[in-house]
Amino acid sequence: MALNKRPFFQPAASNQPAGPPGGHIWFTEYHSPASGITVRAEKTLFTGKSAFQEIVLLETEDYGRMLVLDGAIQTTERDEFVYHEMIVHVPLCAHPRPRRVLIVGGGDGGCVREALRHPEVERVTLVEIDGMVVELCRKFLPKIAGSLGDPRVELCIEDGVRFVKNHTRAFDVIIVDSTDPVNMASPLTRAPFFRAAKEALAPGGVYACQSQGPVFEARGMRRIARTIRKVFPDAAHYLASVPTYPGGMWSFALASKGGKRPAAASFAPSRPLPRGVKTRYYTPEIHRAAFALPRFVQEIIR
Ligand code: SAM
């Protein structure tokens, strides 16, 4: 998810392996000046700029359709299930009865889709600052954004920082699925926002957010871990393997309003996935195991 360091479209060089007829392009996201991920795309579905960021949608050969914001891969049809299942089902299974869910960011619709799979959920409020992301994902990523029209979804195109300040004890679960903590996303990992989010949670509420990657963004992850614990003392981190994210390993934070450790932070979901919900990554065993951190990650968040 690192910001790009160089122009990211390079014409196919002659020494590239033969691709489909009609040529192709190579997209690279640099995770550091010396390494990154490169994918070959058959075509560019969209490229443009909103008031907030540069938006690109690619038809890639290996990962299907891909959303890129400011040069950073956000989600791909091939591996989005990992991230969206883990950022949604861990907090929702940690909460005994999640009825009102707030998702900040998440304009691709993946978190909304997963939250709606819980029949207990009566309303999902999605607060996405960039309406252009929502419209483009609805158009080009229907497999991910297809649930945004569900009657239980309330879509607000506004800054999540402002939205959360105007709500008190209103949500059972808050999930922050934002871009890198820079620009408009920067306040989402600072203490004032965490405090406002805690106020916006109902008693017993659960908070979850993406907390950067331990391989290339250890400093950012450490800062988020230290800051969230100032507001949510019981905050715990968990991991998932996301192939298209820097280092292939991504972290999340989970915390509870009550101050007592949320069930998931004690490595056990407080309730199983609803009957009939088929997942491809999340399982109750993965839920517990995800909180078992490798030593180098423990040292980052100590
Ligand atoms: N799943 C992806 C990931 O982890 O990289 C991110 C999904 S989604 C595309 C991230 C969204 O956060 C973007 O659409 C961006 O516009 C939105 N966002 C960033 N800052 C925001 C803010 N302050 N309020 C609401 N949405 C915000």
Tab-separated table of C-alpha atoms and ligand atoms in Angstrom:
chain	number	residue	atom	x	y	z
A	1	MET	CA	0.000	0.000	0.000
A	2	ALA	CA	3.071	2.226	-0.060
A	3	LEU	CA	2.881	5.352	-2.143
A	4	ASN	CA	4.385	4.865	-5.540
A	5	LYS	CA	7.915	6.050	-6.127
A	6	ARG	CA	7.982	6.103	-9.937
A	7	PRO	CA	5.580	6.265	-12.851
A	8	PHE	CA	3.798	3.001	-12.673
A	9	PHE	CA	2.943	2.240	-16.256
A	10	GLN	CA	5.768	0.805	-18.307
A	11	PRO	CA	5.213	-0.446	-21.851
A	12	ALA	CA	5.995	-4.109	-22.314
A	13	ALA	CA	9.736	-4.345	-22.868
A	14	SER	CA	10.887	-6.598	-25.658
A	15	ASN	CA	12.442	-9.043	-23.207
A	16	GLN	CA	9.156	-9.617	-21.375
A	17	PRO	CA	7.563	-13.060	-21.644
A	18	ALA	CA	5.093	-13.232	-24.513
A	19	GLY	CA	1.673	-12.090	-23.390
A	20	PRO	CA	-1.734	-12.037	-24.980
A	21	PRO	CA	-1.969	-10.632	-28.499
A	22	GLY	CA	-2.527	-6.912	-28.645
A	23	GLY	CA	0.185	-6.144	-26.164
A	24	HIS	CA	-0.086	-5.428	-22.481
A	25	ILE	CA	1.180	-3.079	-19.839
A	26	TRP	CA	3.178	-3.611	-16.673
A	27	PHE	CA	2.072	-1.991	-13.422
A	28	THR	CA	4.504	-1.751	-10.539
A	29	GLU	CA	3.787	-0.669	-6.964
A	30	TYR	CA	7.049	0.061	-5.165
A	31	HIS	CA	7.087	-1.016	-1.508
A	32	SER	CA	10.535	0.523	-1.132
A	33	PRO	CA	12.802	2.216	-3.690
A	34	ALA	CA	14.352	-1.213	-4.269
A	35	SER	CA	11.450	-3.632	-4.437
A	36	GLY	CA	7.749	-3.913	-5.095
A	37	ILE	CA	5.136	-5.909	-6.929
A	38	THR	CA	4.754	-5.925	-10.712
A	39	VAL	CA	1.746	-7.270	-12.555
A	40	ARG	CA	0.981	-7.558	-16.233
A	41	ALA	CA	-2.342	-6.069	-17.260
A	42	GLU	CA	-4.305	-6.731	-20.417
A	43	LYS	CA	-5.959	-3.352	-20.257
A	44	THR	CA	-6.598	-0.209	-18.283
A	45	LEU	CA	-10.283	-0.018	-17.417
A	46	PHE	CA	-10.080	3.470	-15.960
A	47	THR	CA	-7.518	6.064	-15.038
A	48	GLY	CA	-8.294	9.464	-13.585
A	49	LYS	CA	-8.150	11.765	-10.591
A	50	SER	CA	-10.802	12.531	-7.999
A	51	ALA	CA	-10.650	15.435	-5.578
A	52	PHE	CA	-8.780	13.106	-3.215
A	53	GLN	CA	-6.569	10.706	-5.153
A	54	GLU	CA	-5.461	9.187	-8.420
A	55	ILE	CA	-7.690	6.242	-9.324
A	56	VAL	CA	-6.712	3.403	-11.677
A	57	LEU	CA	-8.574	0.206	-12.453
A	58	LEU	CA	-6.711	-2.532	-14.304
A	59	GLU	CA	-7.660	-5.858	-15.865
A	60	THR	CA	-4.651	-7.903	-14.738
A	61	GLU	CA	-3.790	-11.410	-15.880
A	62	ASP	CA	-2.975	-12.930	-12.499
A	63	TYR	CA	-5.193	-11.022	-10.066
A	64	GLY	CA	-8.267	-10.161	-12.118
A	65	ARG	CA	-9.544	-6.626	-11.779
A	66	MET	CA	-7.463	-4.395	-9.517
A	67	LEU	CA	-8.161	-1.036	-7.835
A	68	VAL	CA	-5.131	1.219	-7.393
A	69	LEU	CA	-5.276	4.504	-5.465
A	70	ASP	CA	-2.338	6.910	-5.593
A	71	GLY	CA	-0.207	4.071	-6.964
A	72	ALA	CA	-1.040	1.651	-4.137
A	73	ILE	CA	-2.941	-1.610	-4.737
A	74	GLN	CA	-6.147	-1.486	-2.682
A	75	THR	CA	-7.982	-4.625	-3.688
A	76	THR	CA	-7.968	-7.302	-6.396
A	77	GLU	CA	-10.641	-9.774	-7.413
A	78	ARG	CA	-8.288	-12.653	-6.733
A	79	ASP	CA	-7.185	-12.005	-3.154
A	80	GLU	CA	-9.675	-9.482	-1.702
A	81	PHE	CA	-11.508	-12.233	0.173
A	82	VAL	CA	-8.612	-12.603	2.627
A	83	TYR	CA	-8.564	-8.977	3.713
A	84	HIS	CA	-12.327	-8.400	3.701
A	85	GLU	CA	-13.143	-11.618	5.594
A	86	MET	CA	-10.510	-10.916	8.250
A	87	ILE	CA	-11.282	-7.226	8.823
A	88	VAL	CA	-15.021	-7.967	9.118
A	89	HIS	CA	-15.645	-11.456	10.563
A	90	VAL	CA	-13.103	-11.135	13.390
A	91	PRO	CA	-14.824	-8.083	14.970
A	92	LEU	CA	-18.337	-9.239	14.070
A	93	CYS	CA	-17.746	-12.690	15.590
A	94	ALA	CA	-16.120	-11.000	18.594
A	95	HIS	CA	-19.317	-9.068	19.280
A	96	PRO	CA	-22.179	-11.111	20.788
A	97	ARG	CA	-24.909	-9.326	18.802
A	98	PRO	CA	-23.680	-6.863	16.130
A	99	ARG	CA	-26.745	-4.974	14.841
A	100	ARG	CA	-25.372	-1.565	13.793
A	101	VAL	CA	-22.064	-1.585	11.901
A	102	LEU	CA	-20.088	1.462	10.777
A	103	ILE	CA	-17.470	1.088	8.053
A	104	VAL	CA	-15.160	4.063	7.459
A	105	GLY	CA	-13.411	4.034	4.064
A	106	GLY	CA	-14.171	0.737	2.340
A	107	GLY	CA	-15.463	2.404	-0.822
A	108	ASP	CA	-14.841	-0.792	-2.814
A	109	GLY	CA	-17.760	-2.385	-0.967
A	110	GLY	CA	-15.918	-5.530	0.175
A	111	CYS	CA	-16.431	-4.908	3.901
A	112	VAL	CA	-20.110	-4.091	3.346
A	113	ARG	CA	-20.572	-7.367	1.463
A	114	GLU	CA	-19.057	-9.392	4.280
A	115	ALA	CA	-20.916	-7.548	7.073
A	116	LEU	CA	-24.286	-8.144	5.381
A	117	ARG	CA	-23.669	-11.905	5.545
A	118	HIS	CA	-24.477	-11.719	9.272
A	119	PRO	CA	-28.297	-11.832	9.592
A	120	GLU	CA	-28.047	-10.126	13.010
A	121	VAL	CA	-26.742	-7.005	11.262
A	122	GLU	CA	-29.658	-4.616	10.781
A	123	ARG	CA	-27.757	-1.658	9.305
A	124	VAL	CA	-24.363	-1.076	7.727
A	125	THR	CA	-23.348	2.561	7.457
A	126	LEU	CA	-20.557	3.115	4.959
A	127	VAL	CA	-18.739	6.461	5.240
A	128	GLU	CA	-16.441	6.902	2.245
A	129	ILE	CA	-14.890	10.306	1.535
A	130	ASP	CA	-14.529	9.755	-2.224
A	131	GLY	CA	-17.758	9.162	-4.136
A	132	MET	CA	-15.793	8.513	-7.308
A	133	VAL	CA	-14.256	5.372	-5.766
A	134	VAL	CA	-17.730	4.028	-4.965
A	135	GLU	CA	-19.089	4.750	-8.446
A	136	LEU	CA	-16.091	3.217	-10.221
A	137	CYS	CA	-16.118	0.112	-8.001
A	138	ARG	CA	-19.850	-0.311	-8.599
A	139	LYS	CA	-19.142	-0.165	-12.352
A	140	PHE	CA	-15.911	-2.173	-12.641
A	141	LEU	CA	-15.827	-4.374	-9.499
A	142	PRO	CA	-19.384	-5.748	-9.184
A	143	LYS	CA	-18.124	-8.925	-7.430
A	144	ILE	CA	-16.785	-6.729	-4.603
A	145	ALA	CA	-19.111	-3.731	-4.676
A	146	GLY	CA	-22.279	-5.601	-5.589
A	147	SER	CA	-23.929	-5.311	-2.135
A	148	LEU	CA	-23.780	-1.530	-1.879
A	149	GLY	CA	-27.387	-1.338	-3.051
A	150	ASP	CA	-28.672	-3.599	-0.249
A	151	PRO	CA	-31.585	-1.988	1.676
A	152	ARG	CA	-29.647	-2.410	4.942
A	153	VAL	CA	-26.831	-0.188	3.617
A	154	GLU	CA	-26.677	3.527	4.361
A	155	LEU	CA	-24.039	5.183	2.143
A	156	CYS	CA	-22.555	8.517	3.290
A	157	ILE	CA	-20.028	10.273	1.068
A	158	GLU	CA	-18.160	12.267	3.672
A	159	ASP	CA	-15.060	12.393	5.835
A	160	GLY	CA	-15.150	9.630	8.420
A	161	VAL	CA	-13.320	11.883	10.866
A	162	ARG	CA	-16.230	14.331	10.884
A	163	PHE	CA	-18.934	11.652	10.743
A	164	VAL	CA	-17.677	9.811	13.818
A	165	LYS	CA	-17.535	13.023	15.864
A	166	ASN	CA	-21.271	13.491	15.270
A	167	HIS	CA	-22.314	10.085	16.611
A	168	THR	CA	-22.460	8.829	20.190
A	169	ARG	CA	-23.098	5.233	21.324
A	170	ALA	CA	-24.511	4.611	17.874
A	171	PHE	CA	-22.664	1.513	16.641
A	172	ASP	CA	-21.954	-1.998	17.922
A	173	VAL	CA	-18.971	-2.456	15.589
A	174	ILE	CA	-16.792	0.157	13.865
A	175	ILE	CA	-14.434	-0.997	11.108
A	176	VAL	CA	-11.930	1.403	9.554
A	177	ASP	CA	-10.888	0.126	6.137
A	178	SER	CA	-8.819	3.080	4.953
A	179	THR	CA	-5.989	3.774	2.587
A	180	ASP	CA	-2.448	4.320	3.888
A	181	PRO	CA	-2.394	6.680	6.905
A	182	VAL	CA	-1.456	9.715	4.807
A	183	ASN	CA	-3.423	12.688	3.432
A	184	MET	CA	-7.141	12.418	4.266
A	185	ALA	CA	-6.575	9.012	5.935
A	186	SER	CA	-3.933	10.290	8.325
A	187	PRO	CA	-6.327	11.449	11.098
A	188	LEU	CA	-7.936	7.962	11.161
A	189	THR	CA	-4.943	6.572	13.089
A	190	ARG	CA	-4.551	9.434	15.568
A	191	ALA	CA	-5.749	9.605	19.179
A	192	PRO	CA	-8.550	12.173	18.620
A	193	PHE	CA	-10.196	9.883	16.071
A	194	PHE	CA	-9.795	6.808	18.275
A	195	ARG	CA	-11.398	8.772	21.141
A	196	ALA	CA	-14.290	9.889	18.935
A	197	ALA	CA	-14.751	6.335	17.647
A	198	LYS	CA	-14.865	5.021	21.216
A	199	GLU	CA	-17.607	7.561	21.978
A	200	ALA	CA	-19.478	6.480	18.856
A	201	LEU	CA	-19.450	2.850	20.026
A	202	ALA	CA	-22.379	1.538	22.077
A	203	PRO	CA	-21.495	-0.164	25.396
A	204	GLY	CA	-19.681	-3.442	24.652
A	205	GLY	CA	-18.838	-2.152	21.172
A	206	VAL	CA	-15.888	-3.504	19.163
A	207	TYR	CA	-13.432	-1.498	17.023
A	208	ALA	CA	-11.288	-2.897	14.219
A	209	CYS	CA	-8.971	-1.270	11.692
A	210	GLN	CA	-6.219	-2.160	9.290
A	211	SER	CA	-2.909	-1.321	10.971
A	212	GLN	CA	-0.380	-1.523	8.099
A	213	GLY	CA	2.128	-4.244	7.222
A	214	PRO	CA	4.953	-5.439	9.529
A	215	VAL	CA	7.413	-6.016	6.681
A	216	PHE	CA	7.603	-2.626	4.973
A	217	GLU	CA	5.599	-0.381	7.302
A	218	ALA	CA	6.858	-1.429	10.735
A	219	ARG	CA	7.202	2.212	11.831
A	220	GLY	CA	3.629	2.992	10.859
A	221	MET	CA	2.379	-0.173	12.523
A	222	ARG	CA	4.280	0.682	15.712
A	223	ARG	CA	2.838	4.188	15.784
A	224	ILE	CA	-0.712	2.886	15.308
A	225	ALA	CA	-0.216	0.217	17.990
A	226	ARG	CA	1.042	2.758	20.522
A	227	THR	CA	-1.638	5.315	19.702
A	228	ILE	CA	-4.627	2.973	19.739
A	229	ARG	CA	-3.579	1.561	23.121
A	230	LYS	CA	-3.755	5.075	24.636
A	231	VAL	CA	-7.498	5.055	23.902
A	232	PHE	CA	-8.313	1.335	23.788
A	233	PRO	CA	-6.037	-0.284	26.426
A	234	ASP	CA	-7.106	-3.789	25.399
A	235	ALA	CA	-6.170	-3.344	21.716
A	236	ALA	CA	-4.779	-6.543	20.183
A	237	HIS	CA	-3.269	-7.120	16.742
A	238	TYR	CA	-3.843	-9.953	14.327
A	239	LEU	CA	-2.409	-10.912	10.938
A	240	ALA	CA	-3.492	-12.243	7.566
A	241	SER	CA	-1.566	-13.107	4.400
A	242	VAL	CA	-2.547	-10.775	1.590
A	243	PRO	CA	-0.431	-11.574	-1.495
A	244	THR	CA	-0.745	-8.157	-3.145
A	245	TYR	CA	0.049	-6.102	-0.041
A	246	PRO	CA	3.635	-5.112	0.805
A	247	GLY	CA	5.491	-8.134	2.158
A	248	GLY	CA	2.417	-10.347	1.716
A	249	MET	CA	1.582	-9.985	5.438
A	250	TRP	CA	-0.977	-7.472	6.748
A	251	SER	CA	-2.012	-6.458	10.259
A	252	PHE	CA	-5.250	-5.411	11.895
A	253	ALA	CA	-6.112	-4.081	15.335
A	254	LEU	CA	-9.080	-5.145	17.430
A	255	ALA	CA	-10.284	-3.398	20.584
A	256	SER	CA	-13.380	-3.047	22.733
A	257	LYS	CA	-15.130	-0.103	24.321
A	258	GLY	CA	-15.684	-1.990	27.517
A	259	GLY	CA	-11.988	-2.057	28.317
A	260	LYS	CA	-12.311	-5.764	29.066
A	261	ARG	CA	-10.581	-7.747	26.379
A	262	PRO	CA	-12.947	-8.526	23.457
A	263	ALA	CA	-13.534	-12.221	23.042
A	264	ALA	CA	-11.476	-12.266	19.852
A	265	ALA	CA	-8.533	-10.626	21.571
A	266	SER	CA	-8.592	-13.573	23.949
A	267	PHE	CA	-8.228	-15.614	20.764
A	268	ALA	CA	-11.722	-17.064	20.832
A	269	PRO	CA	-14.692	-15.700	18.874
A	270	SER	CA	-17.722	-15.073	21.076
A	271	ARG	CA	-20.006	-16.632	18.464
A	272	PRO	CA	-19.577	-18.781	15.332
A	273	LEU	CA	-20.101	-17.526	11.796
A	274	PRO	CA	-23.817	-17.490	10.995
A	275	ARG	CA	-25.085	-20.832	9.641
A	276	GLY	CA	-24.574	-21.186	5.914
A	277	VAL	CA	-21.964	-18.394	5.624
A	278	LYS	CA	-19.208	-19.871	3.454
A	279	THR	CA	-15.844	-18.158	3.796
A	280	ARG	CA	-12.593	-18.843	1.916
A	281	TYR	CA	-10.080	-17.618	4.497
A	282	TYR	CA	-11.783	-16.951	7.855
A	283	THR	CA	-12.468	-19.930	10.140
A	284	PRO	CA	-12.859	-19.962	13.933
A	285	GLU	CA	-9.390	-21.602	14.101
A	286	ILE	CA	-7.871	-18.878	11.903
A	287	HIS	CA	-9.605	-16.311	14.147
A	288	ARG	CA	-7.684	-17.638	17.160
A	289	ALA	CA	-4.423	-18.298	15.293
A	290	ALA	CA	-4.351	-14.823	13.706
A	291	PHE	CA	-3.625	-13.283	17.112
A	292	ALA	CA	-0.544	-15.476	17.592
A	293	LEU	CA	2.097	-13.016	16.432
A	294	PRO	CA	5.611	-13.889	15.219
A	295	ARG	CA	8.270	-12.541	17.539
A	296	PHE	CA	9.381	-9.791	15.111
A	297	VAL	CA	5.803	-8.484	15.028
A	298	GLN	CA	5.510	-8.645	18.827
A	299	GLU	CA	8.624	-6.482	18.975
A	300	ILE	CA	7.138	-3.958	16.535
A	301	ILE	CA	4.014	-3.409	18.629
A	302	ARG	CA	5.622	-3.745	22.085
B	1	SAM	N1	-9.021	-2.501	1.519
B	1	SAM	C1	-8.142	-1.460	1.068
B	1	SAM	C2	-6.865	-1.490	1.790
B	1	SAM	O1	-6.751	-2.025	2.847
B	1	SAM	O2	-5.948	-0.938	1.237
B	1	SAM	C3	-8.751	-0.102	1.221
B	1	SAM	C4	-10.122	-0.069	0.680
B	1	SAM	S1	-10.862	1.411	0.343
B	1	SAM	C5	-10.530	1.593	-1.331
B	1	SAM	C6	-9.959	2.681	1.183
B	1	SAM	C7	-10.800	3.917	1.145
B	1	SAM	O3	-10.556	4.752	2.275
B	1	SAM	C8	-10.547	4.822	-0.074
B	1	SAM	O4	-11.620	4.696	-0.976
B	1	SAM	C9	-10.431	6.225	0.503
B	1	SAM	O5	-11.087	7.203	-0.266
B	1	SAM	C10	-11.072	6.041	1.873
B	1	SAM	N2	-10.709	7.046	2.881
B	1	SAM	C11	-9.473	7.515	3.173
B	1	SAM	N3	-9.555	8.457	4.139
B	1	SAM	C12	-10.880	8.571	4.474
B	1	SAM	C13	-11.600	9.368	5.417
B	1	SAM	N4	-10.971	10.267	6.205
B	1	SAM	N5	-12.949	9.202	5.495
B	1	SAM	C14	-13.595	8.312	4.700
B	1	SAM	N6	-12.967	7.534	3.770
B	1	SAM	C15	-11.615	7.670	3.678
